[in-house]
Every structure is written in C-alpha cells, then in structure tokens.
Amino acid sequence: MNTLFPIYVKLDKIQVLLVGAGPIGLEKLQAILKNSPEANVHIVAEKVCLEVEILVNKHNRTHLSKRSFKESDLDKVDLVLVASNNRWLNAHIQYLCRTKHILLNVADKPSLCDFYLGSVVQKGNLKIGISTNGKSPTIAKRLKEFLDQLIPEEIDETLALMGQLRDSIQGDFHEKVKRLNEHTKNILENQLSARAKSDSLYDS
Ligand SMILES: C[C@@]1(CC(=O)O)c2cc3[nH]c(cc4nc(cc5[nH]c(cc(n2)[C@H]1CCC(=O)O)[C@@](C)(CC(=O)O)[C@@H]5CCC(=O)O)C(CC(=O)O)=C4CCC(=O)O)c(CCC(=O)O)c3CC(=O)O
Ligand SMILES: NC(=O)C1=CN([C@@H]2O[C@H](COP(=O)(O)OP(=O)(O)OC[C@H]3O[C@@H](n4cnc5c(N)ncnc54)[C@H](O)[C@@H]3O)[C@@H](O)[C@H]2O)C=CC1
C-alpha cells in the first residue's frame, strides 16, 4: 500500500531552497519551473552547471548563491530539495530540517526524504501526479507517457467550460453537485471514443 499523501503546492506563495546545481540539481529545478514558473527558488551550490545559470536568468523569482551551504540558508524557507554528492551534507541538512520542521527531499535518497517528487502528466489545467511509492520511478515515467498519449488535449477546453457552468449554476450545494455529476457522466467516454474514431480514420 502507498501511504503517501498527495498535495499540490503553490510554490509562488512559499520559499524553496535547492542545494546543488549539477545534473540532478538541474533536473529538480526543471521539474519545479515546468510546473510552477513563478516559484520562489533560492539555489545554493559551490559548482553550478551552465543550464542552471541560464534557467535562473530566465526566471525572475529564482536566484543563485555560488558558495557552500550554510545553516542560515534555511531561514524563512518552507521546502528544501537537496541534490548534492556529499553524504555528510545530506545528513546535516536532514538533521537541520527536522529540527526546524521544514519538509525535505534529498534526490535519490528515499530514507532522507519527507516527500518524493512524482511523475507529472499535464494538459492545461489538468495535472496528474504519479507515485510508485519509490518502487519504480521508471514505471512512473512510462505511465506518464501512456496517460499523456491517452488523454486528449480537448480535456482543457472541457475543464474551462465546466468552470463556466459551475459558476453559472444557481441553487443549493447539493443541487449543484447533482447537476454537475449528471452533466459529466459520460464526458470522458465520449472524448475517448471520439479520439479513437479519429485515430482509426488517421490509421486507415
Ligand atoms: C523515491 C524517489 C525520491 C525522489 O527523488 O523524489 C526516487 C528515488 C530514486 N530514483 C532513482 C533513479 C531514477 N529516477 C528516475 C526518474 C524519476 N524519479 C522520480 C522520483 C523519485 N525517485 C522518487 C520516487 C517516485 C515514485 O514514487 O515513483 C521522478 C518521478 C520525479 C523526479 O525526480 O523529478 C522521475 C521521473 C521523471 C519523469 O517523469 O520523466 C529514473 C528514470 C529516468 O531518469 O529516466 C531513474 C533511473 C532508473 C531507475 O533506477 O528506476 C533511484 C536510484 C538511483 C541510483 O541508482 O543511484 C532512486 C533511489 C532509490 O530508489 O533508492
Ligand atoms: N548524475 C546522475 O546520473 C545520478 C546522480 N545521483 C545522485 O544525485 C546526487 C547529485 O548528482 P549530480 O548532480 O550528478 O552531482 P554533482 O556532483 O554534479 O553535483 C553536486 C552539486 O552539489 C553541490 N555541493 C556539494 N557540496 C556542497 C556544499 N557543501 N554546499 C553547496 N553545494 C554543494 C556541488 O557544488 C554541485 O553543484 C548525487 O548524490 C548522486 O549520487 C543519483 C542517480 C543518478
């Protein structure tokens, strides 16, 4: 059983610290900015790869300190990601975060993590996070690719229309829920079968 609790976090409202800016630090920064371009991210690393510098220059709410980590880097920080090659540093940051009640992810070190990153399927406003409970990130990646192909792009239009409908329905809460449920009963089946039809036309 996977007992992890999934949440979707507003990174523009909190402060993130990323320690390490090698290839793995870059992957974490890309994951953050792809989902949340307005994320507040402070990156601390002794050595910084060029791609991280480029990303930092493109996003005005990210900034970089090219130096060693120090304890005060955790001041006013809500969430920490570590992508360092230094076992002592990883353990030290874990100790500090635990003491200060800051949530921590150490790349590829599940035993040090309070939370894991997931694989993410994104279609406009729709976002699906996938976790395999740390058993197989590769399967998470494959499932992401599968769902990305399966779910039609039109789902975003549907979400926009549903948003309008939701705002326009009057009546009490239960009546509203009932109408929204009726309206959406067959919506996915319809979209998927329309997609299957157009795919088979395309194939033949
Ligand atoms: C526990 C977790 C902690 C965390 O890092 O958050 C973790 C741990 C580890 N990953 C390892 C390896 C790989 N990780 C990936 C890919 C991803 N890993 C991600 C998350 C997580 N990885 C968390 C659990 C997520 C879950 O529950 O499913 C994804 C989803 C999100 C992200 O990281 O952005 C991202 C998908 C990107 C996408 O969607 O495209 C690939 C595949 C690839 O890159 O192609 C490989 C190589 C192949 C392999 O090993 O499977 C190793 C061994 C390291 C070693 O051998 O040294 C460990 C350590 C261990 O398991 O002990
Ligand atoms: N590169 C890979 O393919 C994989 C790497 N990993 C693990 O992920 C971690 C990071 O990997 P890479 O990015 O490749 O490593 P890297 O060695 O390229 O980068 C490490 C980063 O941590 C920084 N750092 C180290 N000590 C620091 C300190 N005291 N203060 C501030 N910054 C400090 C370095 O300056 C650098 O920016 C390692 O633990 C590695 O074992 C795991 C799986 C695959």
PDB file of C-alpha atoms and ligand atoms in Angstrom:
ATOM      1  CA  MET A   1       0.000   0.000   0.000  1.00  0.00           C
ATOM      2  CA  ASN A   2       1.153   3.517  -0.807  1.00  0.00           C
ATOM      3  CA  THR A   3       0.542   5.659   2.297  1.00  0.00           C
ATOM      4  CA  LEU A   4       1.994   8.892   0.848  1.00  0.00           C
ATOM      5  CA  PHE A   5      -0.434  11.814   0.955  1.00  0.00           C
ATOM      6  CA  PRO A   6      -0.632  13.717  -2.361  1.00  0.00           C
ATOM      7  CA  ILE A   7      -0.943  17.504  -2.317  1.00  0.00           C
ATOM      8  CA  TYR A   8      -0.486  20.245  -4.965  1.00  0.00           C
ATOM      9  CA  VAL A   9       1.606  23.079  -3.607  1.00  0.00           C
ATOM     10  CA  LYS A  10       1.593  26.787  -4.589  1.00  0.00           C
ATOM     11  CA  LEU A  11       5.316  27.405  -4.959  1.00  0.00           C
ATOM     12  CA  ASP A  12       4.756  31.098  -5.722  1.00  0.00           C
ATOM     13  CA  LYS A  13       3.460  31.524  -2.163  1.00  0.00           C
ATOM     14  CA  ILE A  14       6.268  29.779  -0.323  1.00  0.00           C
ATOM     15  CA  GLN A  15      10.087  29.800  -0.386  1.00  0.00           C
ATOM     16  CA  VAL A  16      12.030  26.861  -1.790  1.00  0.00           C
ATOM     17  CA  LEU A  17      15.730  26.160  -1.260  1.00  0.00           C
ATOM     18  CA  LEU A  18      17.614  23.925  -3.694  1.00  0.00           C
ATOM     19  CA  VAL A  19      21.098  22.808  -2.666  1.00  0.00           C
ATOM     20  CA  GLY A  20      23.267  21.504  -5.512  1.00  0.00           C
ATOM     21  CA  ALA A  21      23.320  22.581  -9.143  1.00  0.00           C
ATOM     22  CA  GLY A  22      24.857  19.667 -11.037  1.00  0.00           C
ATOM     23  CA  PRO A  23      22.863  17.496 -13.491  1.00  0.00           C
ATOM     24  CA  ILE A  24      20.499  16.257 -10.773  1.00  0.00           C
ATOM     25  CA  GLY A  25      20.002  19.757  -9.308  1.00  0.00           C
ATOM     26  CA  LEU A  26      19.195  20.898 -12.850  1.00  0.00           C
ATOM     27  CA  GLU A  27      16.574  18.119 -13.194  1.00  0.00           C
ATOM     28  CA  LYS A  28      14.928  19.223  -9.936  1.00  0.00           C
ATOM     29  CA  LEU A  29      14.965  22.898 -10.981  1.00  0.00           C
ATOM     30  CA  GLN A  30      13.468  21.996 -14.371  1.00  0.00           C
ATOM     31  CA  ALA A  31      10.730  19.960 -12.647  1.00  0.00           C
ATOM     32  CA  ILE A  32       9.948  22.910 -10.336  1.00  0.00           C
ATOM     33  CA  LEU A  33       9.878  25.577 -13.059  1.00  0.00           C
ATOM     34  CA  LYS A  34       7.984  23.452 -15.597  1.00  0.00           C
ATOM     35  CA  ASN A  35       5.167  23.099 -13.078  1.00  0.00           C
ATOM     36  CA  SER A  36       5.496  26.460 -11.338  1.00  0.00           C
ATOM     37  CA  PRO A  37       7.300  29.093 -13.445  1.00  0.00           C
ATOM     38  CA  GLU A  38       6.651  31.677 -10.709  1.00  0.00           C
ATOM     39  CA  ALA A  39       8.187  29.539  -7.950  1.00  0.00           C
ATOM     40  CA  ASN A  40      10.417  31.329  -5.431  1.00  0.00           C
ATOM     41  CA  VAL A  41      13.622  29.309  -5.516  1.00  0.00           C
ATOM     42  CA  HIS A  42      16.983  30.075  -3.921  1.00  0.00           C
ATOM     43  CA  ILE A  43      19.722  27.830  -5.301  1.00  0.00           C
ATOM     44  CA  VAL A  44      22.882  27.325  -3.285  1.00  0.00           C
ATOM     45  CA  ALA A  45      25.773  25.407  -4.831  1.00  0.00           C
ATOM     46  CA  GLU A  46      29.534  25.519  -4.889  1.00  0.00           C
ATOM     47  CA  LYS A  47      29.637  24.497  -8.557  1.00  0.00           C
ATOM     48  CA  VAL A  48      26.859  25.499 -10.926  1.00  0.00           C
ATOM     49  CA  CYS A  49      26.246  23.971 -14.330  1.00  0.00           C
ATOM     50  CA  LEU A  50      25.598  26.343 -17.218  1.00  0.00           C
ATOM     51  CA  GLU A  51      21.983  25.197 -17.793  1.00  0.00           C
ATOM     52  CA  VAL A  52      21.095  26.154 -14.201  1.00  0.00           C
ATOM     53  CA  GLU A  53      22.564  29.637 -14.730  1.00  0.00           C
ATOM     54  CA  ILE A  54      20.511  30.016 -17.924  1.00  0.00           C
ATOM     55  CA  LEU A  55      17.282  28.952 -16.187  1.00  0.00           C
ATOM     56  CA  VAL A  56      17.928  31.287 -13.267  1.00  0.00           C
ATOM     57  CA  ASN A  57      18.439  34.194 -15.674  1.00  0.00           C
ATOM     58  CA  LYS A  58      15.110  33.426 -17.361  1.00  0.00           C
ATOM     59  CA  HIS A  59      13.040  33.341 -14.154  1.00  0.00           C
ATOM     60  CA  ASN A  60      12.950  36.458 -12.015  1.00  0.00           C
ATOM     61  CA  ARG A  61      11.821  34.681  -8.852  1.00  0.00           C
ATOM     62  CA  THR A  62      14.819  32.335  -8.787  1.00  0.00           C
ATOM     63  CA  HIS A  63      18.203  33.396  -7.511  1.00  0.00           C
ATOM     64  CA  LEU A  64      21.562  31.778  -7.164  1.00  0.00           C
ATOM     65  CA  SER A  65      24.292  31.812  -4.496  1.00  0.00           C
ATOM     66  CA  LYS A  66      27.513  30.243  -5.750  1.00  0.00           C
ATOM     67  CA  ARG A  67      29.021  29.099  -2.442  1.00  0.00           C
ATOM     68  CA  SER A  68      28.832  26.428   0.261  1.00  0.00           C
ATOM     69  CA  PHE A  69      25.575  25.763   2.095  1.00  0.00           C
ATOM     70  CA  LYS A  70      25.234  27.440   5.492  1.00  0.00           C
ATOM     71  CA  GLU A  71      22.633  26.927   8.200  1.00  0.00           C
ATOM     72  CA  SER A  72      21.125  30.401   7.745  1.00  0.00           C
ATOM     73  CA  ASP A  73      20.126  29.375   4.187  1.00  0.00           C
ATOM     74  CA  LEU A  74      17.212  27.627   5.919  1.00  0.00           C
ATOM     75  CA  ASP A  75      15.886  30.869   7.445  1.00  0.00           C
ATOM     76  CA  LYS A  76      12.375  31.658   6.173  1.00  0.00           C
ATOM     77  CA  VAL A  77      12.424  28.579   3.942  1.00  0.00           C
ATOM     78  CA  ASP A  78       9.388  26.293   3.666  1.00  0.00           C
ATOM     79  CA  LEU A  79      10.604  23.476   1.440  1.00  0.00           C
ATOM     80  CA  VAL A  80      14.086  22.096   0.731  1.00  0.00           C
ATOM     81  CA  LEU A  81      15.412  19.962  -2.112  1.00  0.00           C
ATOM     82  CA  VAL A  82      18.967  18.658  -1.967  1.00  0.00           C
ATOM     83  CA  ALA A  83      20.878  17.374  -4.974  1.00  0.00           C
ATOM     84  CA  SER A  84      24.389  17.145  -3.616  1.00  0.00           C
ATOM     85  CA  ASN A  85      27.023  14.474  -3.928  1.00  0.00           C
ATOM     86  CA  ASN A  86      28.043  14.941  -0.301  1.00  0.00           C
ATOM     87  CA  ARG A  87      26.675  12.352   2.161  1.00  0.00           C
ATOM     88  CA  TRP A  88      27.697  14.355   5.199  1.00  0.00           C
ATOM     89  CA  LEU A  89      25.955  17.464   3.865  1.00  0.00           C
ATOM     90  CA  ASN A  90      22.787  15.466   3.092  1.00  0.00           C
ATOM     91  CA  ALA A  91      22.660  14.088   6.637  1.00  0.00           C
ATOM     92  CA  HIS A  92      23.433  17.518   8.152  1.00  0.00           C
ATOM     93  CA  ILE A  93      20.645  19.221   6.177  1.00  0.00           C
ATOM     94  CA  GLN A  94      18.232  16.441   7.114  1.00  0.00           C
ATOM     95  CA  TYR A  95      19.023  16.990  10.799  1.00  0.00           C
ATOM     96  CA  LEU A  96      18.553  20.781  10.473  1.00  0.00           C
ATOM     97  CA  CYS A  97      15.290  20.461   8.541  1.00  0.00           C
ATOM     98  CA  ARG A  98      13.875  18.017  11.064  1.00  0.00           C
ATOM     99  CA  THR A  99      14.761  20.404  13.901  1.00  0.00           C
ATOM    100  CA  LYS A 100      13.231  23.383  12.080  1.00  0.00           C
ATOM    101  CA  HIS A 101      10.172  21.459  10.798  1.00  0.00           C
ATOM    102  CA  ILE A 102      10.980  22.101   7.143  1.00  0.00           C
ATOM    103  CA  LEU A 103       9.946  19.493   4.587  1.00  0.00           C
ATOM    104  CA  LEU A 104      12.871  17.898   2.745  1.00  0.00           C
ATOM    105  CA  ASN A 105      13.596  15.902  -0.408  1.00  0.00           C
ATOM    106  CA  VAL A 106      17.083  14.524  -0.972  1.00  0.00           C
ATOM    107  CA  ALA A 107      17.385  13.360  -4.570  1.00  0.00           C
ATOM    108  CA  ASP A 108      17.619   9.601  -4.825  1.00  0.00           C
ATOM    109  CA  LYS A 109      17.869   9.138  -1.043  1.00  0.00           C
ATOM    110  CA  PRO A 110      14.394   7.938  -0.022  1.00  0.00           C
ATOM    111  CA  SER A 111      15.376   7.343   3.608  1.00  0.00           C
ATOM    112  CA  LEU A 112      16.219  11.064   3.993  1.00  0.00           C
ATOM    113  CA  CYS A 113      13.052  12.347   2.290  1.00  0.00           C
ATOM    114  CA  ASP A 114       9.851  13.693   3.884  1.00  0.00           C
ATOM    115  CA  PHE A 115       8.287  13.853   0.425  1.00  0.00           C
ATOM    116  CA  TYR A 116       9.001  12.466  -3.033  1.00  0.00           C
ATOM    117  CA  LEU A 117       8.680  14.103  -6.411  1.00  0.00           C
ATOM    118  CA  GLY A 118       6.227  12.439  -8.750  1.00  0.00           C
ATOM    119  CA  SER A 119       5.926  11.960 -12.462  1.00  0.00           C
ATOM    120  CA  VAL A 120       3.556  14.562 -13.850  1.00  0.00           C
ATOM    121  CA  VAL A 121       1.024  14.468 -16.686  1.00  0.00           C
ATOM    122  CA  GLN A 122      -0.084  17.966 -17.643  1.00  0.00           C
ATOM    123  CA  LYS A 123      -2.814  19.099 -20.066  1.00  0.00           C
ATOM    124  CA  GLY A 124      -3.568  22.752 -19.437  1.00  0.00           C
ATOM    125  CA  ASN A 125      -5.359  22.954 -16.105  1.00  0.00           C
ATOM    126  CA  LEU A 126      -5.300  19.199 -15.616  1.00  0.00           C
ATOM    127  CA  LYS A 127      -2.384  17.791 -13.665  1.00  0.00           C
ATOM    128  CA  ILE A 128      -1.963  14.146 -12.654  1.00  0.00           C
ATOM    129  CA  GLY A 129       0.792  13.227 -10.225  1.00  0.00           C
ATOM    130  CA  ILE A 130       2.069   9.637 -10.239  1.00  0.00           C
ATOM    131  CA  SER A 131       3.828   7.906  -7.367  1.00  0.00           C
ATOM    132  CA  THR A 132       5.030   4.323  -7.210  1.00  0.00           C
ATOM    133  CA  ASN A 133       5.928   4.695  -3.531  1.00  0.00           C
ATOM    134  CA  GLY A 134       9.578   4.773  -4.545  1.00  0.00           C
ATOM    135  CA  LYS A 135       9.363   1.282  -6.055  1.00  0.00           C
ATOM    136  CA  SER A 136       9.962   2.201  -9.686  1.00  0.00           C
ATOM    137  CA  PRO A 137      10.399   5.781 -10.930  1.00  0.00           C
ATOM    138  CA  THR A 138      10.847   4.272 -14.388  1.00  0.00           C
ATOM    139  CA  ILE A 139       7.330   2.796 -14.310  1.00  0.00           C
ATOM    140  CA  ALA A 140       6.069   6.209 -13.125  1.00  0.00           C
ATOM    141  CA  LYS A 141       7.738   7.763 -16.173  1.00  0.00           C
ATOM    142  CA  ARG A 142       6.218   5.117 -18.519  1.00  0.00           C
ATOM    143  CA  LEU A 143       2.742   5.604 -17.037  1.00  0.00           C
ATOM    144  CA  LYS A 144       3.137   9.348 -17.523  1.00  0.00           C
ATOM    145  CA  GLU A 145       3.953   8.802 -21.211  1.00  0.00           C
ATOM    146  CA  PHE A 146       0.982   6.426 -21.575  1.00  0.00           C
ATOM    147  CA  LEU A 147      -1.517   8.799 -19.939  1.00  0.00           C
ATOM    148  CA  ASP A 148      -0.123  11.753 -21.859  1.00  0.00           C
ATOM    149  CA  GLN A 149      -0.936   9.937 -25.114  1.00  0.00           C
ATOM    150  CA  LEU A 150      -4.296   8.672 -23.877  1.00  0.00           C
ATOM    151  CA  ILE A 151      -5.804  11.898 -22.544  1.00  0.00           C
ATOM    152  CA  PRO A 152      -6.977  14.222 -25.336  1.00  0.00           C
ATOM    153  CA  GLU A 153      -5.807  17.841 -25.419  1.00  0.00           C
ATOM    154  CA  GLU A 154      -9.515  18.850 -25.510  1.00  0.00           C
ATOM    155  CA  ILE A 155      -9.757  17.974 -21.815  1.00  0.00           C
ATOM    156  CA  ASP A 156      -8.573  21.523 -21.094  1.00  0.00           C
ATOM    157  CA  GLU A 157     -11.453  23.052 -23.083  1.00  0.00           C
ATOM    158  CA  THR A 158     -13.822  20.776 -21.175  1.00  0.00           C
ATOM    159  CA  LEU A 159     -12.363  21.998 -17.889  1.00  0.00           C
ATOM    160  CA  ALA A 160     -12.801  25.637 -18.964  1.00  0.00           C
ATOM    161  CA  LEU A 161     -16.449  25.035 -19.969  1.00  0.00           C
ATOM    162  CA  MET A 162     -17.127  23.141 -16.759  1.00  0.00           C
ATOM    163  CA  GLY A 163     -15.628  26.052 -14.826  1.00  0.00           C
ATOM    164  CA  GLN A 164     -18.117  28.412 -16.518  1.00  0.00           C
ATOM    165  CA  LEU A 165     -21.020  26.025 -15.933  1.00  0.00           C
ATOM    166  CA  ARG A 166     -20.029  25.636 -12.300  1.00  0.00           C
ATOM    167  CA  ASP A 167     -20.114  29.405 -11.825  1.00  0.00           C
ATOM    168  CA  SER A 168     -23.458  29.757 -13.601  1.00  0.00           C
ATOM    169  CA  ILE A 169     -25.481  27.087 -11.778  1.00  0.00           C
ATOM    170  CA  GLN A 170     -27.704  28.517  -9.086  1.00  0.00           C
ATOM    171  CA  GLY A 171     -29.293  26.639  -6.224  1.00  0.00           C
ATOM    172  CA  ASP A 172     -28.008  24.951  -3.115  1.00  0.00           C
ATOM    173  CA  PHE A 173     -24.785  22.993  -2.939  1.00  0.00           C
ATOM    174  CA  HIS A 174     -26.379  19.528  -3.251  1.00  0.00           C
ATOM    175  CA  GLU A 175     -28.403  20.577  -6.294  1.00  0.00           C
ATOM    176  CA  LYS A 176     -25.237  21.984  -7.871  1.00  0.00           C
ATOM    177  CA  VAL A 177     -23.266  18.767  -7.262  1.00  0.00           C
ATOM    178  CA  LYS A 178     -26.139  16.703  -8.698  1.00  0.00           C
ATOM    179  CA  ARG A 179     -26.295  18.763 -11.896  1.00  0.00           C
ATOM    180  CA  LEU A 180     -22.521  18.768 -12.376  1.00  0.00           C
ATOM    181  CA  ASN A 181     -22.420  14.987 -11.902  1.00  0.00           C
ATOM    182  CA  GLU A 182     -25.216  14.454 -14.426  1.00  0.00           C
ATOM    183  CA  HIS A 183     -23.578  16.755 -16.920  1.00  0.00           C
ATOM    184  CA  THR A 184     -20.202  14.986 -16.739  1.00  0.00           C
ATOM    185  CA  LYS A 185     -21.437  11.376 -16.533  1.00  0.00           C
ATOM    186  CA  ASN A 186     -20.258  10.298 -19.982  1.00  0.00           C
ATOM    187  CA  ILE A 187     -17.854  13.059 -20.798  1.00  0.00           C
ATOM    188  CA  LEU A 188     -14.613  11.068 -20.723  1.00  0.00           C
ATOM    189  CA  GLU A 189     -16.055   8.072 -22.565  1.00  0.00           C
ATOM    190  CA  ASN A 190     -17.299  10.477 -25.251  1.00  0.00           C
ATOM    191  CA  GLN A 191     -13.942  12.199 -25.600  1.00  0.00           C
ATOM    192  CA  LEU A 192     -12.012   8.936 -25.662  1.00  0.00           C
ATOM    193  CA  SER A 193     -14.312   7.311 -28.231  1.00  0.00           C
ATOM    194  CA  ALA A 194     -14.161  10.446 -30.439  1.00  0.00           C
ATOM    195  CA  ARG A 195     -10.394  10.269 -30.171  1.00  0.00           C
ATOM    196  CA  ALA A 196     -10.357   6.514 -31.014  1.00  0.00           C
ATOM    197  CA  LYS A 197     -12.515   7.204 -34.081  1.00  0.00           C
ATOM    198  CA  SER A 198     -10.273   9.971 -35.367  1.00  0.00           C
ATOM    199  CA  ASP A 199      -7.181   7.803 -34.697  1.00  0.00           C
ATOM    200  CA  SER A 200      -8.671   4.909 -36.719  1.00  0.00           C
ATOM    201  CA  LEU A 201      -9.538   7.307 -39.575  1.00  0.00           C
ATOM    202  CA  TYR A 202      -5.996   8.557 -39.467  1.00  0.00           C
ATOM    203  CA  ASP A 203      -4.584   4.968 -39.477  1.00  0.00           C
ATOM    204  CA  SER A 204      -6.631   3.836 -42.484  1.00  0.00           C
TER     205      SER A 204
HETATM  206  C1  LIG B   1      11.952   7.891  -4.115  1.00  0.00           C
HETATM  207  C2  LIG B   1      12.241   8.966  -5.186  1.00  0.00           C
HETATM  208  C3  LIG B   1      12.772  10.143  -4.382  1.00  0.00           C
HETATM  209  C4  LIG B   1      12.873  11.428  -5.147  1.00  0.00           C
HETATM  210  O1  LIG B   1      13.921  11.622  -5.788  1.00  0.00           O
HETATM  211  O2  LIG B   1      11.932  12.248  -5.074  1.00  0.00           O
HETATM  212  C5  LIG B   1      13.225   8.483  -6.238  1.00  0.00           C
HETATM  213  C6  LIG B   1      14.319   7.713  -5.972  1.00  0.00           C
HETATM  214  C7  LIG B   1      15.242   7.165  -6.889  1.00  0.00           C
HETATM  215  N1  LIG B   1      15.242   7.373  -8.247  1.00  0.00           N
HETATM  216  C8  LIG B   1      16.257   6.641  -8.823  1.00  0.00           C
HETATM  217  C9  LIG B   1      16.531   6.556 -10.183  1.00  0.00           C
HETATM  218  C10 LIG B   1      15.772   7.075 -11.235  1.00  0.00           C
HETATM  219  N2  LIG B   1      14.810   8.071 -11.118  1.00  0.00           N
HETATM  220  C11 LIG B   1      14.255   8.302 -12.328  1.00  0.00           C
HETATM  221  C12 LIG B   1      13.251   9.262 -12.595  1.00  0.00           C
HETATM  222  C13 LIG B   1      12.457   9.929 -11.694  1.00  0.00           C
HETATM  223  N3  LIG B   1      12.493   9.756 -10.343  1.00  0.00           N
HETATM  224  C14 LIG B   1      11.475  10.409  -9.737  1.00  0.00           C
HETATM  225  C15 LIG B   1      11.123  10.329  -8.402  1.00  0.00           C
HETATM  226  C16 LIG B   1      11.689   9.551  -7.392  1.00  0.00           C
HETATM  227  N4  LIG B   1      12.884   8.944  -7.476  1.00  0.00           N
HETATM  228  C17 LIG B   1      11.039   9.369  -6.053  1.00  0.00           C
HETATM  229  C18 LIG B   1      10.010   8.235  -6.106  1.00  0.00           C
HETATM  230  C19 LIG B   1       8.926   8.456  -7.132  1.00  0.00           C
HETATM  231  C20 LIG B   1       7.953   7.330  -7.157  1.00  0.00           C
HETATM  232  O3  LIG B   1       7.380   7.020  -6.110  1.00  0.00           O
HETATM  233  O4  LIG B   1       7.712   6.741  -8.205  1.00  0.00           O
HETATM  234  C21 LIG B   1      10.647  11.157 -10.730  1.00  0.00           C
HETATM  235  C22 LIG B   1       9.262  10.508 -10.767  1.00  0.00           C
HETATM  236  C23 LIG B   1      10.431  12.604 -10.440  1.00  0.00           C
HETATM  237  C24 LIG B   1      11.690  13.441 -10.390  1.00  0.00           C
HETATM  238  O5  LIG B   1      12.690  13.064  -9.814  1.00  0.00           O
HETATM  239  O6  LIG B   1      11.598  14.543 -10.979  1.00  0.00           O
HETATM  240  C25 LIG B   1      11.438  10.963 -12.068  1.00  0.00           C
HETATM  241  C26 LIG B   1      10.541  10.580 -13.264  1.00  0.00           C
HETATM  242  C27 LIG B   1      10.785  11.567 -14.372  1.00  0.00           C
HETATM  243  C28 LIG B   1       9.719  11.560 -15.404  1.00  0.00           C
HETATM  244  O7  LIG B   1       8.531  11.571 -15.095  1.00  0.00           O
HETATM  245  O8  LIG B   1      10.096  11.651 -16.604  1.00  0.00           O
HETATM  246  C29 LIG B   1      14.859   7.437 -13.279  1.00  0.00           C
HETATM  247  C30 LIG B   1      14.406   7.268 -14.728  1.00  0.00           C
HETATM  248  C31 LIG B   1      14.899   8.267 -15.683  1.00  0.00           C
HETATM  249  O9  LIG B   1      15.518   9.284 -15.307  1.00  0.00           O
HETATM  250  O10 LIG B   1      14.657   8.020 -16.871  1.00  0.00           O
HETATM  251  C32 LIG B   1      15.849   6.700 -12.618  1.00  0.00           C
HETATM  252  C33 LIG B   1      16.821   5.675 -13.199  1.00  0.00           C
HETATM  253  C34 LIG B   1      16.156   4.320 -13.384  1.00  0.00           C
HETATM  254  C35 LIG B   1      15.713   3.657 -12.083  1.00  0.00           C
HETATM  255  O11 LIG B   1      16.550   3.464 -11.202  1.00  0.00           O
HETATM  256  O12 LIG B   1      14.496   3.353 -11.990  1.00  0.00           O
HETATM  257  C36 LIG B   1      16.988   5.975  -7.784  1.00  0.00           C
HETATM  258  C37 LIG B   1      18.181   5.084  -7.997  1.00  0.00           C
HETATM  259  C38 LIG B   1      19.461   5.969  -8.082  1.00  0.00           C
HETATM  260  C39 LIG B   1      20.709   5.166  -8.247  1.00  0.00           C
HETATM  261  O13 LIG B   1      20.658   4.019  -8.740  1.00  0.00           O
HETATM  262  O14 LIG B   1      21.775   5.686  -7.846  1.00  0.00           O
HETATM  263  C40 LIG B   1      16.366   6.307  -6.576  1.00  0.00           C
HETATM  264  C41 LIG B   1      16.807   5.890  -5.184  1.00  0.00           C
HETATM  265  C42 LIG B   1      16.176   4.634  -4.707  1.00  0.00           C
HETATM  266  O15 LIG B   1      15.190   4.156  -5.274  1.00  0.00           O
HETATM  267  O16 LIG B   1      16.700   4.128  -3.709  1.00  0.00           O
HETATM  268  N1  LIG B   2      24.098  12.087 -12.085  1.00  0.00           N
HETATM  269  C1  LIG B   2      23.351  11.018 -12.078  1.00  0.00           C
HETATM  270  O1  LIG B   2      23.031  10.432 -13.117  1.00  0.00           O
HETATM  271  C2  LIG B   2      22.819  10.490 -10.790  1.00  0.00           C
HETATM  272  C3  LIG B   2      23.134  11.109  -9.574  1.00  0.00           C
HETATM  273  N2  LIG B   2      22.587  10.657  -8.421  1.00  0.00           N
HETATM  274  C4  LIG B   2      22.889  11.283  -7.133  1.00  0.00           C
HETATM  275  O2  LIG B   2      22.378  12.631  -7.100  1.00  0.00           O
HETATM  276  C5  LIG B   2      23.291  13.465  -6.408  1.00  0.00           C
HETATM  277  C6  LIG B   2      23.693  14.649  -7.256  1.00  0.00           C
HETATM  278  O3  LIG B   2      24.161  14.205  -8.522  1.00  0.00           O
HETATM  279  P1  LIG B   2      24.867  15.173  -9.560  1.00  0.00           P
HETATM  280  O4  LIG B   2      24.031  16.372  -9.811  1.00  0.00           O
HETATM  281  O5  LIG B   2      25.249  14.339 -10.713  1.00  0.00           O
HETATM  282  O6  LIG B   2      26.195  15.595  -8.729  1.00  0.00           O
HETATM  283  P2  LIG B   2      27.268  16.730  -8.994  1.00  0.00           P
HETATM  284  O7  LIG B   2      28.487  16.304  -8.265  1.00  0.00           O
HETATM  285  O8  LIG B   2      27.372  17.084 -10.440  1.00  0.00           O
HETATM  286  O9  LIG B   2      26.618  17.987  -8.262  1.00  0.00           O
HETATM  287  C7  LIG B   2      26.585  18.108  -6.876  1.00  0.00           C
HETATM  288  C8  LIG B   2      26.204  19.530  -6.546  1.00  0.00           C
HETATM  289  O10 LIG B   2      26.220  19.677  -5.133  1.00  0.00           O
HETATM  290  C9  LIG B   2      26.974  20.838  -4.815  1.00  0.00           C
HETATM  291  N3  LIG B   2      27.530  20.754  -3.460  1.00  0.00           N
HETATM  292  C10 LIG B   2      28.215  19.740  -2.891  1.00  0.00           C
HETATM  293  N4  LIG B   2      28.572  20.076  -1.621  1.00  0.00           N
HETATM  294  C11 LIG B   2      28.050  21.330  -1.403  1.00  0.00           C
HETATM  295  C12 LIG B   2      28.031  22.219  -0.288  1.00  0.00           C
HETATM  296  N5  LIG B   2      28.620  21.899   0.884  1.00  0.00           N
HETATM  297  N6  LIG B   2      27.417  23.394  -0.421  1.00  0.00           N
HETATM  298  C13 LIG B   2      26.795  23.757  -1.583  1.00  0.00           C
HETATM  299  N7  LIG B   2      26.792  22.950  -2.672  1.00  0.00           N
HETATM  300  C14 LIG B   2      27.395  21.752  -2.561  1.00  0.00           C
HETATM  301  C15 LIG B   2      28.053  20.894  -5.866  1.00  0.00           C
HETATM  302  O11 LIG B   2      28.675  22.174  -5.924  1.00  0.00           O
HETATM  303  C16 LIG B   2      27.205  20.573  -7.104  1.00  0.00           C
HETATM  304  O12 LIG B   2      26.519  21.726  -7.530  1.00  0.00           O
HETATM  305  C17 LIG B   2      24.473  12.568  -6.023  1.00  0.00           C
HETATM  306  O13 LIG B   2      24.247  12.149  -4.689  1.00  0.00           O
HETATM  307  C18 LIG B   2      24.392  11.386  -6.913  1.00  0.00           C
HETATM  308  O14 LIG B   2      24.875  10.247  -6.243  1.00  0.00           O
HETATM  309  C19 LIG B   2      21.748   9.618  -8.479  1.00  0.00           C
HETATM  310  C20 LIG B   2      21.396   8.994  -9.626  1.00  0.00           C
HETATM  311  C21 LIG B   2      21.923   9.369 -10.875  1.00  0.00           C
END
